[in-house]
Short mmCIF file of C-alpha atoms in Angstrom, two decimals:
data_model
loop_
_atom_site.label_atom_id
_atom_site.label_comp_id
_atom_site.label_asym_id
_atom_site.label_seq_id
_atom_site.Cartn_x
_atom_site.Cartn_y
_atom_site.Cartn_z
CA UNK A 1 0.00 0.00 0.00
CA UNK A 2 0.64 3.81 -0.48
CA UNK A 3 -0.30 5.48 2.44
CA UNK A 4 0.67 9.92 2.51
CA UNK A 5 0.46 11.77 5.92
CA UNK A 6 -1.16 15.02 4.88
CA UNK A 7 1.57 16.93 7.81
CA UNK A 8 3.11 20.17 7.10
CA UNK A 9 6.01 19.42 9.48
CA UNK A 10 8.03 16.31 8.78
CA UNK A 11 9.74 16.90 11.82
CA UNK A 12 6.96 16.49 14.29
CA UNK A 13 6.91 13.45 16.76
CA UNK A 14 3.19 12.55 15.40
CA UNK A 15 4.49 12.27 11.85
CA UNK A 16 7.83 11.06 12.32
CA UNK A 17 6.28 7.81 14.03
CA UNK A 18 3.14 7.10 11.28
CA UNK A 19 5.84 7.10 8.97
CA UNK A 20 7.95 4.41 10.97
CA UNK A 21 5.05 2.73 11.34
CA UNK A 22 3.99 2.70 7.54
CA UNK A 23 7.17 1.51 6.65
CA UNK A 24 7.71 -0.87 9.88
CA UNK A 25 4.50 -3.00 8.28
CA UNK A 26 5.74 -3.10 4.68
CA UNK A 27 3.97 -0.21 3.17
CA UNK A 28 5.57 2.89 1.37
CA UNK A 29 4.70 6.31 3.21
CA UNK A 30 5.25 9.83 2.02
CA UNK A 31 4.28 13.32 3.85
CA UNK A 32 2.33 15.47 1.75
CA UNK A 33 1.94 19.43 2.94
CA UNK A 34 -1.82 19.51 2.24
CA UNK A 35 -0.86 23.47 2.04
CA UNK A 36 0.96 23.07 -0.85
CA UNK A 37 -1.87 20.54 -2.41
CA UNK A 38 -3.78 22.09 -5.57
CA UNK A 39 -7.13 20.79 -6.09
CA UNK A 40 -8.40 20.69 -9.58
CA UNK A 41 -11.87 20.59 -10.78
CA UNK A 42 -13.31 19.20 -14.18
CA UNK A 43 -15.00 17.08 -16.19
CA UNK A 44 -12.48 14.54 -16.04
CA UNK A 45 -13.18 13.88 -12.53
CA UNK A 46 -11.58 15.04 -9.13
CA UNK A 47 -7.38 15.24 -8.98
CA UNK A 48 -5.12 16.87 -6.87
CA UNK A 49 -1.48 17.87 -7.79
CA UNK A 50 1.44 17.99 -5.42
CA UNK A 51 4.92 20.12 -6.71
CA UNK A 52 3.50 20.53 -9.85
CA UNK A 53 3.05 16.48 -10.22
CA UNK A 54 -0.61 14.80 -10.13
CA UNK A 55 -0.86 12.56 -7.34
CA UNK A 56 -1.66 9.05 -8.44
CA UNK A 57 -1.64 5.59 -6.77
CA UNK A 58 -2.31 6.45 -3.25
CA UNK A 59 -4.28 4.04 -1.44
CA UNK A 60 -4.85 5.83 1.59
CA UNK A 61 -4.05 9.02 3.63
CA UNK A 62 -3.93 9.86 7.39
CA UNK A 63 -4.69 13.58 7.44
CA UNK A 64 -2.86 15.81 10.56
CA UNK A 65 -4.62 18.64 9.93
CA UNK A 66 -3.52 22.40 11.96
CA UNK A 67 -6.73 23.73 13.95
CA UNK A 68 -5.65 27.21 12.07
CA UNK A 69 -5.68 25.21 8.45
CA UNK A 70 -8.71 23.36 9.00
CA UNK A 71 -10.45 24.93 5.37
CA UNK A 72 -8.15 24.22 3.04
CA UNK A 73 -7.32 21.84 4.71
CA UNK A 74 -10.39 19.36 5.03
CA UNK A 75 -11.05 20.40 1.18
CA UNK A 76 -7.79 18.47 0.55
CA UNK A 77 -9.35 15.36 2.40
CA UNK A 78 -12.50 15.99 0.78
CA UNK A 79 -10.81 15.67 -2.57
CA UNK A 80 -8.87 12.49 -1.59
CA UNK A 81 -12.10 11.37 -0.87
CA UNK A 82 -13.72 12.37 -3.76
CA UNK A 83 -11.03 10.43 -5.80
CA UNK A 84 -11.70 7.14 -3.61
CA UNK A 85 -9.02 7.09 -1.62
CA UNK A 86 -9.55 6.08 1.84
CA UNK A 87 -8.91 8.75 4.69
CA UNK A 88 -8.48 7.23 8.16
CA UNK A 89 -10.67 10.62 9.67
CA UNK A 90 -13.26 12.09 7.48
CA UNK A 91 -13.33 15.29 6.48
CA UNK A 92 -16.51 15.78 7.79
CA UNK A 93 -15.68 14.32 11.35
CA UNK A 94 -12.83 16.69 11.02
CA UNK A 95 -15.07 19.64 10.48
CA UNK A 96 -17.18 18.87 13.29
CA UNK A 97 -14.54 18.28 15.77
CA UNK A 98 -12.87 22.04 14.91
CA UNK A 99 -16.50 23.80 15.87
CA UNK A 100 -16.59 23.76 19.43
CA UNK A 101 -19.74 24.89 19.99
CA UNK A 102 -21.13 22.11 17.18
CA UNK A 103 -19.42 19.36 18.99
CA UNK A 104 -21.01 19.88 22.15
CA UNK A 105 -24.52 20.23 20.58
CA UNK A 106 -23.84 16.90 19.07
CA UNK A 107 -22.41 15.57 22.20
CA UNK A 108 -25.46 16.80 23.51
CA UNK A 109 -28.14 15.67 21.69
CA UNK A 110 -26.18 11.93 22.58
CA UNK A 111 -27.05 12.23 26.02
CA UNK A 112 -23.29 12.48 26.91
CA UNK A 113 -22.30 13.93 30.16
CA UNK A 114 -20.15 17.00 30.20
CA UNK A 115 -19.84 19.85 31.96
CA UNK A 116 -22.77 22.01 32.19
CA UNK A 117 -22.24 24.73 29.06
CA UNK A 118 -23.59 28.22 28.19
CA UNK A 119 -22.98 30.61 24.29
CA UNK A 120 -24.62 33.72 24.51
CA UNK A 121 -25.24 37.32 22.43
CA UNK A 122 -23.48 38.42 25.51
CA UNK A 123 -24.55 42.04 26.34
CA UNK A 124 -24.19 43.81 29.59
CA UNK A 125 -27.83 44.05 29.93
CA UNK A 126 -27.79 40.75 30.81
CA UNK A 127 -26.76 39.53 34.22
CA UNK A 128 -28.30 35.70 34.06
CA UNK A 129 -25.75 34.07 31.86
CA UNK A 130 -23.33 33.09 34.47
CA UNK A 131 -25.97 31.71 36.48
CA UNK A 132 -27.01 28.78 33.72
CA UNK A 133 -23.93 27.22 34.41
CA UNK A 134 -23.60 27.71 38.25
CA UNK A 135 -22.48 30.66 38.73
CA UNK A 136 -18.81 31.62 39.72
CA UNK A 137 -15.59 30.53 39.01
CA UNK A 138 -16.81 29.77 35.52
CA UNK A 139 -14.30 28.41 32.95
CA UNK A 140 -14.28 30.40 29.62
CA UNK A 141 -13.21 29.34 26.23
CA UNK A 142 -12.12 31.00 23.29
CA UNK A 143 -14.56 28.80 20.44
CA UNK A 144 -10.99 28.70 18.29
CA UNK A 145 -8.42 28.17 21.15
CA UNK A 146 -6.89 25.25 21.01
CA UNK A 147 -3.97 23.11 23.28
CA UNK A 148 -5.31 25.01 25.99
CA UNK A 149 -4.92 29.14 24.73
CA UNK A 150 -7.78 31.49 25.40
CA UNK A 151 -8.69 29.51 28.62
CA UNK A 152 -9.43 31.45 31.37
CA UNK A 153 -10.90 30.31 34.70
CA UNK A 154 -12.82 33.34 36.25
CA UNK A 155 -12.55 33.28 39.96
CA UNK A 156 -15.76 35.57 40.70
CA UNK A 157 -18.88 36.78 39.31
CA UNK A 158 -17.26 40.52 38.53
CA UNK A 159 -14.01 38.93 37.17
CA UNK A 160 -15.88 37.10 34.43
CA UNK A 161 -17.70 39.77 33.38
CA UNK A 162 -14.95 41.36 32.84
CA UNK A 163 -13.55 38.79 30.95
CA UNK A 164 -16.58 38.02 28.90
CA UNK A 165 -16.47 41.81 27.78
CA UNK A 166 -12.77 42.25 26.92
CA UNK A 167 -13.16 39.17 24.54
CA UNK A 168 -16.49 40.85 23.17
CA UNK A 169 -14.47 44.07 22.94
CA UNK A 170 -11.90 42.15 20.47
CA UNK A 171 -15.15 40.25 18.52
CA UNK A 172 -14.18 37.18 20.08
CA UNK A 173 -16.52 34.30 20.53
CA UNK A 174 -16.23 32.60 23.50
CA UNK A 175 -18.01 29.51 25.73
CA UNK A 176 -18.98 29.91 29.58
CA UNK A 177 -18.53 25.99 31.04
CA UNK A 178 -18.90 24.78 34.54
CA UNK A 179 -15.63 24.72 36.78
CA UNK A 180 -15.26 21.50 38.29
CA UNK A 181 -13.32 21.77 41.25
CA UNK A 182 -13.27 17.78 42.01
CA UNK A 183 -11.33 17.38 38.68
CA UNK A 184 -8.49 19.25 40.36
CA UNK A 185 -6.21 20.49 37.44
CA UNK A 186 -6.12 17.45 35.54
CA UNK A 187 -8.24 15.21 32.61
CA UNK A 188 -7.84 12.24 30.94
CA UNK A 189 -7.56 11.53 27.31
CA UNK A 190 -8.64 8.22 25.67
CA UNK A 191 -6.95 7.49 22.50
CA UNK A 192 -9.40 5.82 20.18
CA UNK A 193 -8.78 3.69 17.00
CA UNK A 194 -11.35 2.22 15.03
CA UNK A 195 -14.08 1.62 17.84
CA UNK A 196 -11.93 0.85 20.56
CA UNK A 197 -9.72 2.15 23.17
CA UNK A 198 -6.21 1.45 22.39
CA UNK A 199 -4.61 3.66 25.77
CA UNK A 200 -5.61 5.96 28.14
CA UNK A 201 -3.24 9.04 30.26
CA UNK A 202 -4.22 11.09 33.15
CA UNK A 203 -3.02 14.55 32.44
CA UNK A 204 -2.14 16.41 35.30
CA UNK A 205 -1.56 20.36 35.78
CA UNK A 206 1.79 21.73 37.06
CA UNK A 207 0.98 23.62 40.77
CA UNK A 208 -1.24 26.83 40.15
CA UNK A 209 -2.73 25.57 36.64
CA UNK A 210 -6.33 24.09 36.11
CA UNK A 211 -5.36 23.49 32.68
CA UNK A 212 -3.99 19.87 32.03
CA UNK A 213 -2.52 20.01 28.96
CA UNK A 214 1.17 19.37 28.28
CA UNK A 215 1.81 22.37 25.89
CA UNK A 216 1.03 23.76 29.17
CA UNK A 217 3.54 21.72 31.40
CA UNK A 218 1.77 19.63 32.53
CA UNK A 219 2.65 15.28 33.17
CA UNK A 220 0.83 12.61 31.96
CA UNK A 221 1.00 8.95 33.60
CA UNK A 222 -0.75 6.06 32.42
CA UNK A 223 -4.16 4.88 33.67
CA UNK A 224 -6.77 1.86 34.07
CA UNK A 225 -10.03 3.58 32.65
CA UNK A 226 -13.33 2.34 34.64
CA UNK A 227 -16.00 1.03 32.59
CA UNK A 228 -18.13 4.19 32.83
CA UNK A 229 -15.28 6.79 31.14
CA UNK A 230 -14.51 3.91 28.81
CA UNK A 231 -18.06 3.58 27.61
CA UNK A 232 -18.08 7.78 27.25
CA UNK A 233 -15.12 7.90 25.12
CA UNK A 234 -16.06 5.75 22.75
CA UNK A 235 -19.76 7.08 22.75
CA UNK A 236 -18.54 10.34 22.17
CA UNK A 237 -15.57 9.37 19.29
CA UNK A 238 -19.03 7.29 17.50
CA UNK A 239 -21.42 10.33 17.83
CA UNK A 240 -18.79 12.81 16.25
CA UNK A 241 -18.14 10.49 13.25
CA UNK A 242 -14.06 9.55 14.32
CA UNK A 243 -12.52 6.44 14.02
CA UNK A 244 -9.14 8.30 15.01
CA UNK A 245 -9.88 10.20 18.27
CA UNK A 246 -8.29 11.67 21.55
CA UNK A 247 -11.24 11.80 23.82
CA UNK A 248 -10.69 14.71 27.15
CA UNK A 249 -12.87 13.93 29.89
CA UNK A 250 -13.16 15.00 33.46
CA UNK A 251 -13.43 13.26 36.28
CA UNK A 252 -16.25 14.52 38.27
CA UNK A 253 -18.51 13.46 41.18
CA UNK A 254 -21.31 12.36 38.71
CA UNK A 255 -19.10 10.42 36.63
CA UNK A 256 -17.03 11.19 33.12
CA UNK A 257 -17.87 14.52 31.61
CA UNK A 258 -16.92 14.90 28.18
CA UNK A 259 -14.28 17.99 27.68
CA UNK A 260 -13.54 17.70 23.84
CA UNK A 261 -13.23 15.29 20.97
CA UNK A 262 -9.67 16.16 19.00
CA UNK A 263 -9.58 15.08 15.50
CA UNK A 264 -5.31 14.84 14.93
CA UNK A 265 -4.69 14.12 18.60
CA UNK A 266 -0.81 13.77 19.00
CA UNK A 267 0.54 10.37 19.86
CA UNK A 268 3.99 11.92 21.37
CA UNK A 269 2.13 12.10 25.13
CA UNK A 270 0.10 8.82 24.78
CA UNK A 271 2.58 6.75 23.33
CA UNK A 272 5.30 7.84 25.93
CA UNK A 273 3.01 7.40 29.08
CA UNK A 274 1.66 4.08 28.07
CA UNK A 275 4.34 2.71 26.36
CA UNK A 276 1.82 1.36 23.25
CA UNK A 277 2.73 1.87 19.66
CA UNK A 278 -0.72 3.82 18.89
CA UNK A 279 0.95 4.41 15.52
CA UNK A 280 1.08 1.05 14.40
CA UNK A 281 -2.73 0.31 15.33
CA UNK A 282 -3.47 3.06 13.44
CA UNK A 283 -1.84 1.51 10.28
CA UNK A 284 -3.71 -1.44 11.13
CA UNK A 285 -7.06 -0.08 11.52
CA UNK A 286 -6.18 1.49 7.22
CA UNK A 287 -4.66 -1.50 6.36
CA UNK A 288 -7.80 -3.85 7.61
CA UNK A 289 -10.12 -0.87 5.94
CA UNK A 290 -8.74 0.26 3.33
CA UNK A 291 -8.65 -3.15 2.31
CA UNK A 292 -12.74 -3.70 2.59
CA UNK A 293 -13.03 0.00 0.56
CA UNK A 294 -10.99 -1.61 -2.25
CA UNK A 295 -13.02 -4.75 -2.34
CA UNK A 296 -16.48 -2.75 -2.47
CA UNK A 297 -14.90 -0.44 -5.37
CA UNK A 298 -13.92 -3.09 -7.62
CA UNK A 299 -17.06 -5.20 -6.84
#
């Protein structure tokens, strides 16, 4: 098989490893900077060329698509797509994953548990928002941060105001989401491939950060999952569409609440905390699939 890593750094840990893994179970793997992709539209049917080359023969790809990317580049993976080559995330499951605000609707509407989540017109007319999610400290999110940036946890009533209206003031848009204090500065993330979960790390805050992530500094150690977050990890990969997810939960006092569902979740953390090679079930899950999309093609 062919398989191309739509990355735009060669260099990063994520990519580095698919590619060792690609070649590790006797495929050929190239990386493919979906930026530099041009996507031609005819008669003739769908094509994409690369370097001033059409890209033919390509079996598969494993898109690593950049939150700040995600247009062009999900119309790249749309155009794979379009040219029958199997993607190991969707474009669409991409799409949804990127909109905050959609994911949690859809998360929603799956009777998931999460933490307890307000959008508003915000106006400063309006004093009541706030209270729909319990009042203060409130956690608020930037709808386009991402590894943590434009999180702010606002310690009183007053200070998130004036949060709310210095983000409003720069046309922001931005979430209000229930602080859970029992979580105590750290999440888990369930790495998901292809309906099952293939590791699990408990991400934990450095002192003085609520904020888990390891952009961030924070550690990561390797955990047991009970039943309960394992069964709302892989609810919430199925309901947004991903066969390839990292699933962040909370732990709370009425069970796993569902932080976010990441689309090109990076295997650096996971794989060094649990010691699994995530890459190489991931090249399993295309190699089992891309296999049954070939069959239904030609049949």
């Amino acid at each position: 098989m062919k398989i191309a890593i739509l990355s735009r750094n060669p260099n990063l840990y994520s990519t580095k490893r698919l590619l060792e893994a690609i070649e590790q179970k006797g495929h050929k793997g190239i990386i493919i900077d979906h930026l530099k992709c041009d996507i031609v539209i005819d008669e003739s049917g769908p094509s994409i060329y690369y370097q001033g080359q059409k890209l033919k023969n390509i079996d598969a790809i494993i898109p690593r698509i950049g939150a700040s990317v995600t247009f062009y580049g999900t119309a790249v993976v749309r155009q794979f797509e379009m040219m029958k080559v199997f993607s190991a995330v969707s474009s669409l499951a991409i799409t949804r994953s990127r909109d905050k605000l959609r994911s949690l609707q859809i998360l929603s509407r799956s009777g998931i548990g999460m933490p307890k989540t307000a959008f508003t017109n915000f106006s400063k007319e309006e004093n009541d928002t706030l209270e729909l999610v319990g009042n203060a400290p409130v956690v608020i999110k930037l709808l386009e941060g991402t590894q943590g940036l434009g999180v702010v946890l606002a310690e009183s009533k007053k200070a998130a105001k004036s949060v709310i209206e210095a983000f409003e003031g720069l046309k922001a848009r931005v979430i209000l989401q229930e602080y859970i204090e029992e979580s105590g500065g750290a999440d888990i993330r369930a790495f998901i491939v292809n309906g099952e979960v293939v590791g699990a790390m408990k991400r934990q805050g450095k002192e003085g950060e609520f904020r888990s992530n390891l952009h961030r500094g924070g550690s990561a150690n390797i955990i047991k999952l009970k039943r309960a977050e394992k069964t709302a990890a892989l609810k919430a990969a199925e309901a947004m569409g991903l066969k390839i997810a990292g699933v962040d939960m909370l732990q709370s006092k009425r069970g796993p609440l569902i932080l976010e569902v990441n689309s090109s979740p990076g295997l650096e953390g996971i794989e060094k905390a649990t010691g699994i090679d995530i890459a190489g079930k991931i090249i399993e899950y295309i190699e089992t699939n891309s296999l049954k999309k070939r069959k239904k093609v030609d049949a």
